[in-house]
PDB file of C-alpha atoms in Angstrom:
ATOM      1  CA  ALA C   1       0.000   0.000   0.000  1.00 92.00           C
ATOM      2  CA  GLN C   2       1.292   3.441  -0.910  1.00 95.00           C
ATOM      3  CA  ALA C   3       0.323   6.699   0.797  1.00 94.00           C
ATOM      4  CA  GLU C   4      -1.323   8.791  -1.920  1.00 94.00           C
ATOM      5  CA  GLN C   5      -2.712  11.697   0.058  1.00 94.00           C
ATOM      6  CA  ILE C   6      -2.371  13.034   3.604  1.00 93.00           C
ATOM      7  CA  LYS C   7      -4.508  15.754   5.102  1.00 93.00           C
ATOM      8  CA  ARG C   8      -3.895  17.225   8.535  1.00 90.00           C
ATOM      9  CA  THR C   9      -6.437  19.619  10.004  1.00 93.00           C
ATOM     10  CA  PRO C  10      -5.791  21.534  13.244  1.00 94.00           C
ATOM     11  CA  LYS C  11      -8.803  21.272  15.548  1.00 93.00           C
ATOM     12  CA  LYS C  12      -9.772  22.199  19.061  1.00 92.00           C
ATOM     13  CA  LYS C  13     -12.498  21.244  21.482  1.00 92.00           C
ATOM     14  CA  GLN C  14     -13.732  23.744  24.039  1.00 93.00           C
ATOM     15  CA  PRO C  15     -14.310  22.767  27.682  1.00 94.00           C
ATOM     16  CA  PRO C  16     -17.788  21.512  28.637  1.00 94.00           C
ATOM     17  CA  LEU C  17     -20.219  24.012  30.127  1.00 96.00           C
ATOM     18  CA  LEU C  18     -21.010  24.197  33.832  1.00 97.00           C
ATOM     19  CA  TYR C  19     -23.722  22.068  35.439  1.00 96.00           C
ATOM     20  CA  ASP C  20     -27.426  22.712  35.539  1.00 96.00           C
ATOM     21  CA  LEU C  21     -29.658  20.358  37.546  1.00 96.00           C
ATOM     22  CA  THR C  22     -30.401  17.964  34.680  1.00 94.00           C
ATOM     23  CA  GLU C  23     -26.799  17.611  33.505  1.00 95.00           C
ATOM     24  CA  LEU C  24     -25.598  16.968  37.042  1.00 96.00           C
ATOM     25  CA  GLN C  25     -28.299  14.333  37.587  1.00 95.00           C
ATOM     26  CA  ARG C  26     -27.227  12.607  34.394  1.00 93.00           C
ATOM     27  CA  ASP C  27     -23.530  12.517  35.357  1.00 94.00           C
ATOM     28  CA  ALA C  28     -24.318  11.390  38.905  1.00 94.00           C
ATOM     29  CA  ASN C  29     -26.345   8.510  37.463  1.00 93.00           C
ATOM     30  CA  LYS C  30     -23.611   7.515  35.000  1.00 91.00           C
ATOM     31  CA  GLN C  31     -20.795   7.645  37.531  1.00 92.00           C
ATOM     32  CA  TYR C  32     -22.420   6.739  40.842  1.00 94.00           C
ATOM     33  CA  ASN C  33     -25.764   5.192  39.805  1.00 93.00           C
ATOM     34  CA  TYR C  34     -27.682   7.787  41.838  1.00 95.00           C
ATOM     35  CA  THR C  35     -31.299   8.377  40.884  1.00 94.00           C
ATOM     36  CA  ALA C  36     -32.383  11.883  39.912  1.00 93.00           C
ATOM     37  CA  LYS C  37     -34.208  12.218  43.240  1.00 95.00           C
ATOM     38  CA  GLU C  38     -31.191  11.058  45.260  1.00 96.00           C
ATOM     39  CA  THR C  39     -28.953  13.595  43.513  1.00 96.00           C
ATOM     40  CA  LEU C  40     -31.402  16.432  44.096  1.00 96.00           C
ATOM     41  CA  ASN C  41     -31.754  15.532  47.786  1.00 96.00           C
ATOM     42  CA  ILE C  42     -27.971  15.516  48.191  1.00 96.00           C
ATOM     43  CA  MET C  43     -27.685  18.868  46.428  1.00 96.00           C
ATOM     44  CA  GLN C  44     -30.379  20.367  48.646  1.00 96.00           C
ATOM     45  CA  ARG C  45     -28.405  19.360  51.749  1.00 96.00           C
ATOM     46  CA  LEU C  46     -25.211  20.813  50.334  1.00 96.00           C
ATOM     47  CA  TYR C  47     -27.085  24.014  49.494  1.00 96.00           C
ATOM     48  CA  GLU C  48     -29.225  24.427  52.624  1.00 96.00           C
ATOM     49  CA  ASN C  49     -27.216  22.784  55.394  1.00 94.00           C
ATOM     50  CA  HIS C  50     -23.609  23.284  54.340  1.00 94.00           C
ATOM     51  CA  LYS C  51     -24.060  26.290  52.018  1.00 95.00           C
ATOM     52  CA  VAL C  52     -21.192  25.072  49.820  1.00 94.00           C
ATOM     53  CA  LEU C  53     -22.959  25.269  46.456  1.00 94.00           C
ATOM     54  CA  THR C  54     -25.306  27.660  44.708  1.00 96.00           C
ATOM     55  CA  TYR C  55     -29.029  27.153  44.056  1.00 96.00           C
ATOM     56  CA  PRO C  56     -29.439  23.608  42.680  1.00 95.00           C
ATOM     57  CA  ARG C  57     -32.796  23.792  40.871  1.00 95.00           C
ATOM     58  CA  THR C  58     -31.470  25.733  37.914  1.00 96.00           C
ATOM     59  CA  ASP C  59     -31.870  25.082  34.198  1.00 94.00           C
ATOM     60  CA  SER C  60     -28.939  27.287  33.175  1.00 96.00           C
ATOM     61  CA  ARG C  61     -25.384  26.124  32.444  1.00 97.00           C
ATOM     62  CA  TYR C  62     -24.057  29.670  32.258  1.00 97.00           C
ATOM     63  CA  LEU C  63     -22.888  32.457  34.553  1.00 96.00           C
ATOM     64  CA  SER C  64     -23.697  36.132  34.247  1.00 95.00           C
ATOM     65  CA  GLN C  65     -20.853  38.604  33.872  1.00 95.00           C
ATOM     66  CA  ASP C  66     -21.181  39.869  37.456  1.00 94.00           C
ATOM     67  CA  ILE C  67     -20.158  36.434  38.823  1.00 95.00           C
ATOM     68  CA  VAL C  68     -16.870  36.326  36.879  1.00 94.00           C
ATOM     69  CA  PRO C  69     -14.873  38.392  39.446  1.00 94.00           C
ATOM     70  CA  THR C  70     -15.644  35.712  42.074  1.00 94.00           C
ATOM     71  CA  ILE C  71     -14.362  32.745  40.045  1.00 94.00           C
ATOM     72  CA  LYS C  72     -10.818  32.923  41.412  1.00 93.00           C
ATOM     73  CA  GLU C  73     -12.148  32.888  44.985  1.00 92.00           C
ATOM     74  CA  ARG C  74     -14.327  29.862  44.196  1.00 93.00           C
ATOM     75  CA  LEU C  75     -11.346  28.057  42.672  1.00 92.00           C
ATOM     76  CA  LYS C  76      -9.420  28.852  45.842  1.00 90.00           C
ATOM     77  CA  ALA C  77     -12.259  27.295  47.850  1.00 89.00           C
ATOM     78  CA  CYS C  78     -12.007  24.144  45.683  1.00 87.00           C
ATOM     79  CA  SER C  79      -8.296  23.877  46.421  1.00 84.00           C
ATOM     80  CA  VAL C  80      -8.917  22.603  49.970  1.00 77.00           C
ATOM     81  CA  GLY C  81      -9.988  19.174  48.709  1.00 71.00           C
ATOM     82  CA  PRO C  82      -8.947  16.633  46.077  1.00 77.00           C
ATOM     83  CA  TYR C  83      -8.489  19.427  43.531  1.00 76.00           C
ATOM     84  CA  ARG C  84      -5.880  21.287  45.578  1.00 79.00           C
ATOM     85  CA  LYS C  85      -3.218  20.926  42.872  1.00 80.00           C
ATOM     86  CA  ILE C  86      -5.526  21.514  39.880  1.00 84.00           C
ATOM     87  CA  ALA C  87      -7.305  24.517  41.358  1.00 85.00           C
ATOM     88  CA  GLY C  88      -4.033  25.916  42.675  1.00 80.00           C
ATOM     89  CA  THR C  89      -2.588  25.921  39.153  1.00 82.00           C
ATOM     90  CA  LEU C  90      -5.654  27.696  37.765  1.00 89.00           C
ATOM     91  CA  ILE C  91      -5.631  30.332  40.501  1.00 88.00           C
ATOM     92  CA  ASN C  92      -2.132  31.447  39.543  1.00 84.00           C
ATOM     93  CA  ARG C  93      -2.920  32.245  35.930  1.00 86.00           C
ATOM     94  CA  PRO C  94      -5.262  34.801  34.349  1.00 89.00           C
ATOM     95  CA  LEU C  95      -8.718  33.722  33.244  1.00 89.00           C
ATOM     96  CA  ALA C  96      -9.462  33.727  29.536  1.00 87.00           C
ATOM     97  CA  GLN C  97     -10.889  36.978  28.220  1.00 86.00           C
ATOM     98  CA  LYS C  98     -13.830  35.100  26.747  1.00 89.00           C
ATOM     99  CA  MET C  99     -15.273  32.019  28.447  1.00 92.00           C
ATOM    100  CA  ALA C 100     -18.023  29.976  26.801  1.00 93.00           C
ATOM    101  CA  PHE C 101     -20.013  29.627  30.024  1.00 95.00           C
ATOM    102  CA  VAL C 102     -20.372  33.380  30.560  1.00 96.00           C
ATOM    103  CA  ASP C 103     -23.493  34.706  28.850  1.00 95.00           C
ATOM    104  CA  ASN C 104     -25.974  37.064  30.499  1.00 95.00           C
ATOM    105  CA  SER C 105     -28.667  36.241  27.952  1.00 94.00           C
ATOM    106  CA  LYS C 106     -28.707  32.563  29.022  1.00 94.00           C
ATOM    107  CA  VAL C 107     -29.178  33.224  32.724  1.00 94.00           C
ATOM    108  CA  SER C 108     -32.699  33.927  33.945  1.00 88.00           C
ATOM    109  CA  ASP C 109     -33.564  33.445  37.626  1.00 89.00           C
ATOM    110  CA  HIS C 110     -30.527  31.363  38.596  1.00 94.00           C
ATOM    111  CA  HIS C 111     -27.102  30.748  37.090  1.00 96.00           C
ATOM    112  CA  ALA C 112     -25.244  27.429  36.731  1.00 97.00           C
ATOM    113  CA  ILE C 113     -24.379  25.314  39.775  1.00 97.00           C
ATOM    114  CA  ILE C 114     -20.949  26.208  41.161  1.00 96.00           C
ATOM    115  CA  PRO C 115     -19.231  25.967  44.565  1.00 95.00           C
ATOM    116  CA  THR C 116     -19.565  28.856  46.991  1.00 94.00           C
ATOM    117  CA  ARG C 117     -16.728  30.429  48.916  1.00 91.00           C
ATOM    118  CA  GLU C 118     -18.020  28.653  52.039  1.00 91.00           C
ATOM    119  CA  LEU C 119     -16.457  25.468  50.687  1.00 91.00           C
ATOM    120  CA  GLN C 120     -13.109  26.669  51.977  1.00 86.00           C
ATOM    121  CA  LYS C 121     -14.423  26.434  55.558  1.00 87.00           C
ATOM    122  CA  CYS C 122     -16.030  23.012  55.103  1.00 87.00           C
ATOM    123  CA  ASN C 123     -14.461  19.931  56.691  1.00 87.00           C
ATOM    124  CA  LEU C 124     -14.715  17.500  53.782  1.00 87.00           C
ATOM    125  CA  SER C 125     -13.795  14.519  55.956  1.00 86.00           C
ATOM    126  CA  GLU C 126     -17.087  14.938  57.826  1.00 89.00           C
ATOM    127  CA  LEU C 127     -19.287  14.824  54.707  1.00 91.00           C
ATOM    128  CA  PRO C 128     -21.141  11.595  53.876  1.00 94.00           C
ATOM    129  CA  LYS C 129     -19.930   9.715  50.805  1.00 94.00           C
ATOM    130  CA  GLY C 130     -22.810  10.884  48.585  1.00 94.00           C
ATOM    131  CA  GLU C 131     -22.437  14.552  49.450  1.00 95.00           C
ATOM    132  CA  LEU C 132     -18.698  14.412  48.872  1.00 93.00           C
ATOM    133  CA  ALA C 133     -19.166  12.717  45.477  1.00 93.00           C
ATOM    134  CA  ILE C 134     -21.626  15.351  44.197  1.00 95.00           C
ATOM    135  CA  LEU C 135     -19.535  18.205  45.565  1.00 93.00           C
ATOM    136  CA  GLN C 136     -16.469  16.832  43.807  1.00 91.00           C
ATOM    137  CA  LEU C 137     -18.353  16.608  40.507  1.00 93.00           C
ATOM    138  CA  ILE C 138     -19.316  20.273  40.779  1.00 95.00           C
ATOM    139  CA  SER C 139     -15.842  21.393  41.886  1.00 92.00           C
ATOM    140  CA  ASN C 140     -14.157  19.471  39.079  1.00 92.00           C
ATOM    141  CA  ARG C 141     -16.538  20.881  36.480  1.00 94.00           C
ATOM    142  CA  LEU C 142     -15.671  24.440  37.492  1.00 94.00           C
ATOM    143  CA  CYS C 143     -11.943  23.659  37.155  1.00 93.00           C
ATOM    144  CA  VAL C 144     -12.510  22.009  33.783  1.00 94.00           C
ATOM    145  CA  ALA C 145     -14.706  24.827  32.458  1.00 95.00           C
ATOM    146  CA  VAL C 146     -11.991  27.462  32.963  1.00 94.00           C
ATOM    147  CA  GLY C 147      -9.330  25.230  31.364  1.00 92.00           C
ATOM    148  CA  ASP C 148      -7.660  25.728  27.993  1.00 92.00           C
ATOM    149  CA  PRO C 149      -9.099  24.207  24.801  1.00 93.00           C
ATOM    150  CA  HIS C 150      -8.104  20.655  23.907  1.00 92.00           C
ATOM    151  CA  ARG C 151      -6.056  20.992  20.696  1.00 92.00           C
ATOM    152  CA  TYR C 152      -5.227  18.228  18.239  1.00 90.00           C
ATOM    153  CA  ALA C 153      -4.494  17.566  14.568  1.00 89.00           C
ATOM    154  CA  GLU C 154      -7.018  15.402  12.754  1.00 91.00           C
ATOM    155  CA  THR C 155      -5.195  13.326  10.128  1.00 90.00           C
ATOM    156  CA  VAL C 156      -6.689  11.470   7.173  1.00 93.00           C
ATOM    157  CA  ILE C 157      -4.395   9.184   5.144  1.00 93.00           C
ATOM    158  CA  GLU C 158      -5.435   7.685   1.800  1.00 95.00           C
ATOM    159  CA  LEU C 159      -3.511   4.610   0.618  1.00 95.00           C
ATOM    160  CA  ASP C 160      -3.625   2.817  -2.724  1.00 95.00           C
ATOM    161  CA  CYS C 161      -3.502  -0.948  -2.436  1.00 92.00           C
ATOM    162  CA  GLY C 162      -3.822  -2.942  -5.665  1.00 89.00           C
ATOM    163  CA  GLY C 163      -5.808  -0.181  -7.324  1.00 92.00           C
ATOM    164  CA  THR C 164      -8.240   0.231  -4.424  1.00 92.00           C
ATOM    165  CA  VAL C 165      -8.054   3.319  -2.235  1.00 94.00           C
ATOM    166  CA  PHE C 166      -8.367   2.874   1.516  1.00 92.00           C
ATOM    167  CA  SER C 167      -8.461   5.665   4.062  1.00 92.00           C
ATOM    168  CA  THR C 168      -7.759   5.859   7.764  1.00 90.00           C
ATOM    169  CA  LYS C 169      -8.366   8.642  10.236  1.00 91.00           C
ATOM    170  CA  GLY C 170      -6.601   9.443  13.487  1.00 91.00           C
ATOM    171  CA  LYS C 171      -5.481  12.282  15.713  1.00 86.00           C
ATOM    172  CA  THR C 172      -2.380  13.708  17.285  1.00 80.00           C
ATOM    173  CA  VAL C 173      -2.811  15.607  20.544  1.00 84.00           C
ATOM    174  CA  VAL C 174      -1.118  18.987  20.501  1.00 86.00           C
ATOM    175  CA  GLN C 175      -2.341  20.238  23.878  1.00 90.00           C
ATOM    176  CA  ASP C 176      -4.333  18.257  26.461  1.00 90.00           C
ATOM    177  CA  GLY C 177      -5.913  21.445  27.793  1.00 91.00           C
ATOM    178  CA  TRP C 178      -9.043  20.885  29.881  1.00 93.00           C
ATOM    179  CA  LYS C 179      -8.972  17.118  29.334  1.00 90.00           C
ATOM    180  CA  ALA C 180      -5.965  16.888  31.644  1.00 89.00           C
ATOM    181  CA  LEU C 181      -8.156  18.275  34.440  1.00 88.00           C
ATOM    182  CA  VAL C 182     -11.058  15.850  34.118  1.00 84.00           C
ATOM    183  CA  GLN C 183     -11.672  13.059  36.618  1.00 66.00           C
ATOM    184  CA  LYS C 184     -10.590   9.636  35.355  1.00 56.00           C
ATOM    185  CA  ASN C 185     -14.156   8.306  35.357  1.00 50.00           C
ATOM    186  CA  ASP C 186     -15.732  11.409  33.809  1.00 54.00           C
ATOM    187  CA  SER C 187     -17.486  10.725  30.489  1.00 53.00           C
ATOM    188  CA  THR C 188     -16.156  13.977  28.971  1.00 58.00           C
ATOM    189  CA  LYS C 189     -12.583  12.658  29.067  1.00 50.00           C
ATOM    190  CA  SER C 190     -13.233   9.441  27.123  1.00 51.00           C
ATOM    191  CA  ASP C 191     -15.821  10.675  24.639  1.00 51.00           C
ATOM    192  CA  GLU C 192     -13.433  10.169  21.707  1.00 57.00           C
ATOM    193  CA  ASN C 193     -12.091   6.739  20.820  1.00 66.00           C
ATOM    194  CA  VAL C 194      -9.755   7.864  18.057  1.00 73.00           C
ATOM    195  CA  GLN C 195      -6.606   6.025  17.057  1.00 83.00           C
ATOM    196  CA  THR C 196      -3.192   7.668  16.983  1.00 78.00           C
ATOM    197  CA  LEU C 197      -1.508   7.426  13.588  1.00 81.00           C
ATOM    198  CA  PRO C 198       2.243   7.099  12.920  1.00 79.00           C
ATOM    199  CA  SER C 199       4.187   9.741  11.044  1.00 78.00           C
ATOM    200  CA  VAL C 200       3.628   9.092   7.308  1.00 85.00           C
ATOM    201  CA  SER C 201       4.613  11.053   4.177  1.00 90.00           C
ATOM    202  CA  VAL C 202       3.138  10.944   0.673  1.00 93.00           C
ATOM    203  CA  GLY C 203       4.815   8.162  -1.315  1.00 94.00           C
ATOM    204  CA  ASP C 204       5.660   6.004   1.693  1.00 94.00           C
ATOM    205  CA  GLU C 205       5.077   2.313   1.047  1.00 93.00           C
ATOM    206  CA  MET C 206       3.733  -0.110   3.645  1.00 89.00           C
ATOM    207  CA  THR C 207       3.278  -3.856   3.596  1.00 89.00           C
ATOM    208  CA  VAL C 208      -0.194  -5.223   4.273  1.00 86.00           C
ATOM    209  CA  SER C 209       0.405  -7.718   7.085  1.00 88.00           C
ATOM    210  CA  GLY C 210      -3.085  -9.208   7.069  1.00 85.00           C
ATOM    211  CA  THR C 211      -6.780  -8.711   6.497  1.00 84.00           C
ATOM    212  CA  GLU C 212      -9.842  -9.594   8.512  1.00 90.00           C
ATOM    213  CA  ILE C 213     -13.577  -9.546   7.796  1.00 90.00           C
ATOM    214  CA  LYS C 214     -15.832  -9.081  10.790  1.00 90.00           C
ATOM    215  CA  GLU C 215     -19.458 -10.141  10.734  1.00 92.00           C
ATOM    216  CA  GLY C 216     -21.968  -8.802  13.218  1.00 91.00           C
ATOM    217  CA  LYS C 217     -25.598  -8.220  14.008  1.00 91.00           C
ATOM    218  CA  THR C 218     -27.372  -5.069  15.021  1.00 90.00           C
ATOM    219  CA  SER C 219     -28.507  -4.963  18.631  1.00 88.00           C
ATOM    220  CA  PRO C 220     -31.951  -3.920  19.869  1.00 89.00           C
ATOM    221  CA  PRO C 221     -32.234  -0.605  21.730  1.00 84.00           C
ATOM    222  CA  LYS C 222     -30.945  -0.727  25.301  1.00 81.00           C
ATOM    223  CA  HIS C 223     -33.357  -0.699  28.230  1.00 81.00           C
ATOM    224  CA  PHE C 224     -34.215   2.637  29.787  1.00 78.00           C
ATOM    225  CA  THR C 225     -31.970   3.777  32.626  1.00 71.00           C
ATOM    226  CA  GLU C 226     -32.471   6.490  35.200  1.00 66.00           C
ATOM    227  CA  ASP C 227     -30.677   8.823  32.794  1.00 64.00           C
ATOM    228  CA  THR C 228     -33.130   8.245  29.909  1.00 65.00           C
ATOM    229  CA  PRO C 229     -36.252   9.984  31.288  1.00 63.00           C
ATOM    230  CA  VAL C 230     -34.109  12.766  32.745  1.00 60.00           C
ATOM    231  CA  SER C 231     -32.556  13.413  29.321  1.00 56.00           C
ATOM    232  CA  TYR C 232     -35.943  13.236  27.566  1.00 55.00           C
ATOM    233  CA  THR C 233     -37.510  15.657  30.031  1.00 54.00           C
ATOM    234  CA  HIS C 234     -34.612  18.061  29.526  1.00 55.00           C
ATOM    235  CA  LEU C 235     -35.027  17.853  25.745  1.00 52.00           C
ATOM    236  CA  ARG C 236     -38.789  18.460  25.863  1.00 52.00           C
ATOM    237  CA  ALA C 237     -38.297  21.439  28.177  1.00 52.00           C
ATOM    238  CA  HIS C 238     -36.122  23.166  25.566  1.00 51.00           C
ATOM    239  CA  GLU C 239     -38.321  22.529  22.507  1.00 50.00           C
TER     240      GLU C 239
END
């Protein structure tokens, strides 16, 4: 097989937005198998009893401009827990001039769910497992949201083999950016299963070491999970 054409396209992926109630319920179900009601109850305790997060029953994933000056203080509050190193790094550098989650027009009664400055006074070792898990999701999302874009080069290689053209696609990471800040079990870190390609130039020849034909069958739709009705309700609410 001979490389006939190579196309490399620089790309970037912006950080995910902050949490609203529905998005947090979905992630809590995926990662901890909490029901929507369990997650809301935990958030209410964190909001009312511990006062470490903002109003939980919000449908906005954005902040208004007036909240931006407090972001550094909230990151500092996050640095008392598992995100001490991550948040500490973010505190010591300027925030981006334009952040995707800042938009006054997309905030009505309540902005996105973020930690409060009271988190710095909270003894995390005294929190129950569920409260600590939800609080860590919210703290990590704030750190991730202010991170740099994830930059990579998308590469498409076309090869001629016996008169038939085959193509393969892969990526080369240029800058991890916000993906380096995501929890290991967070779905936003592993949402791309893209192969890494070797360095190839036009005209390079490669030997075909083998071929394989895979046969399969389509699967029926999966059963509903706790996440399914939550996602559907969220979709209907925005139609």
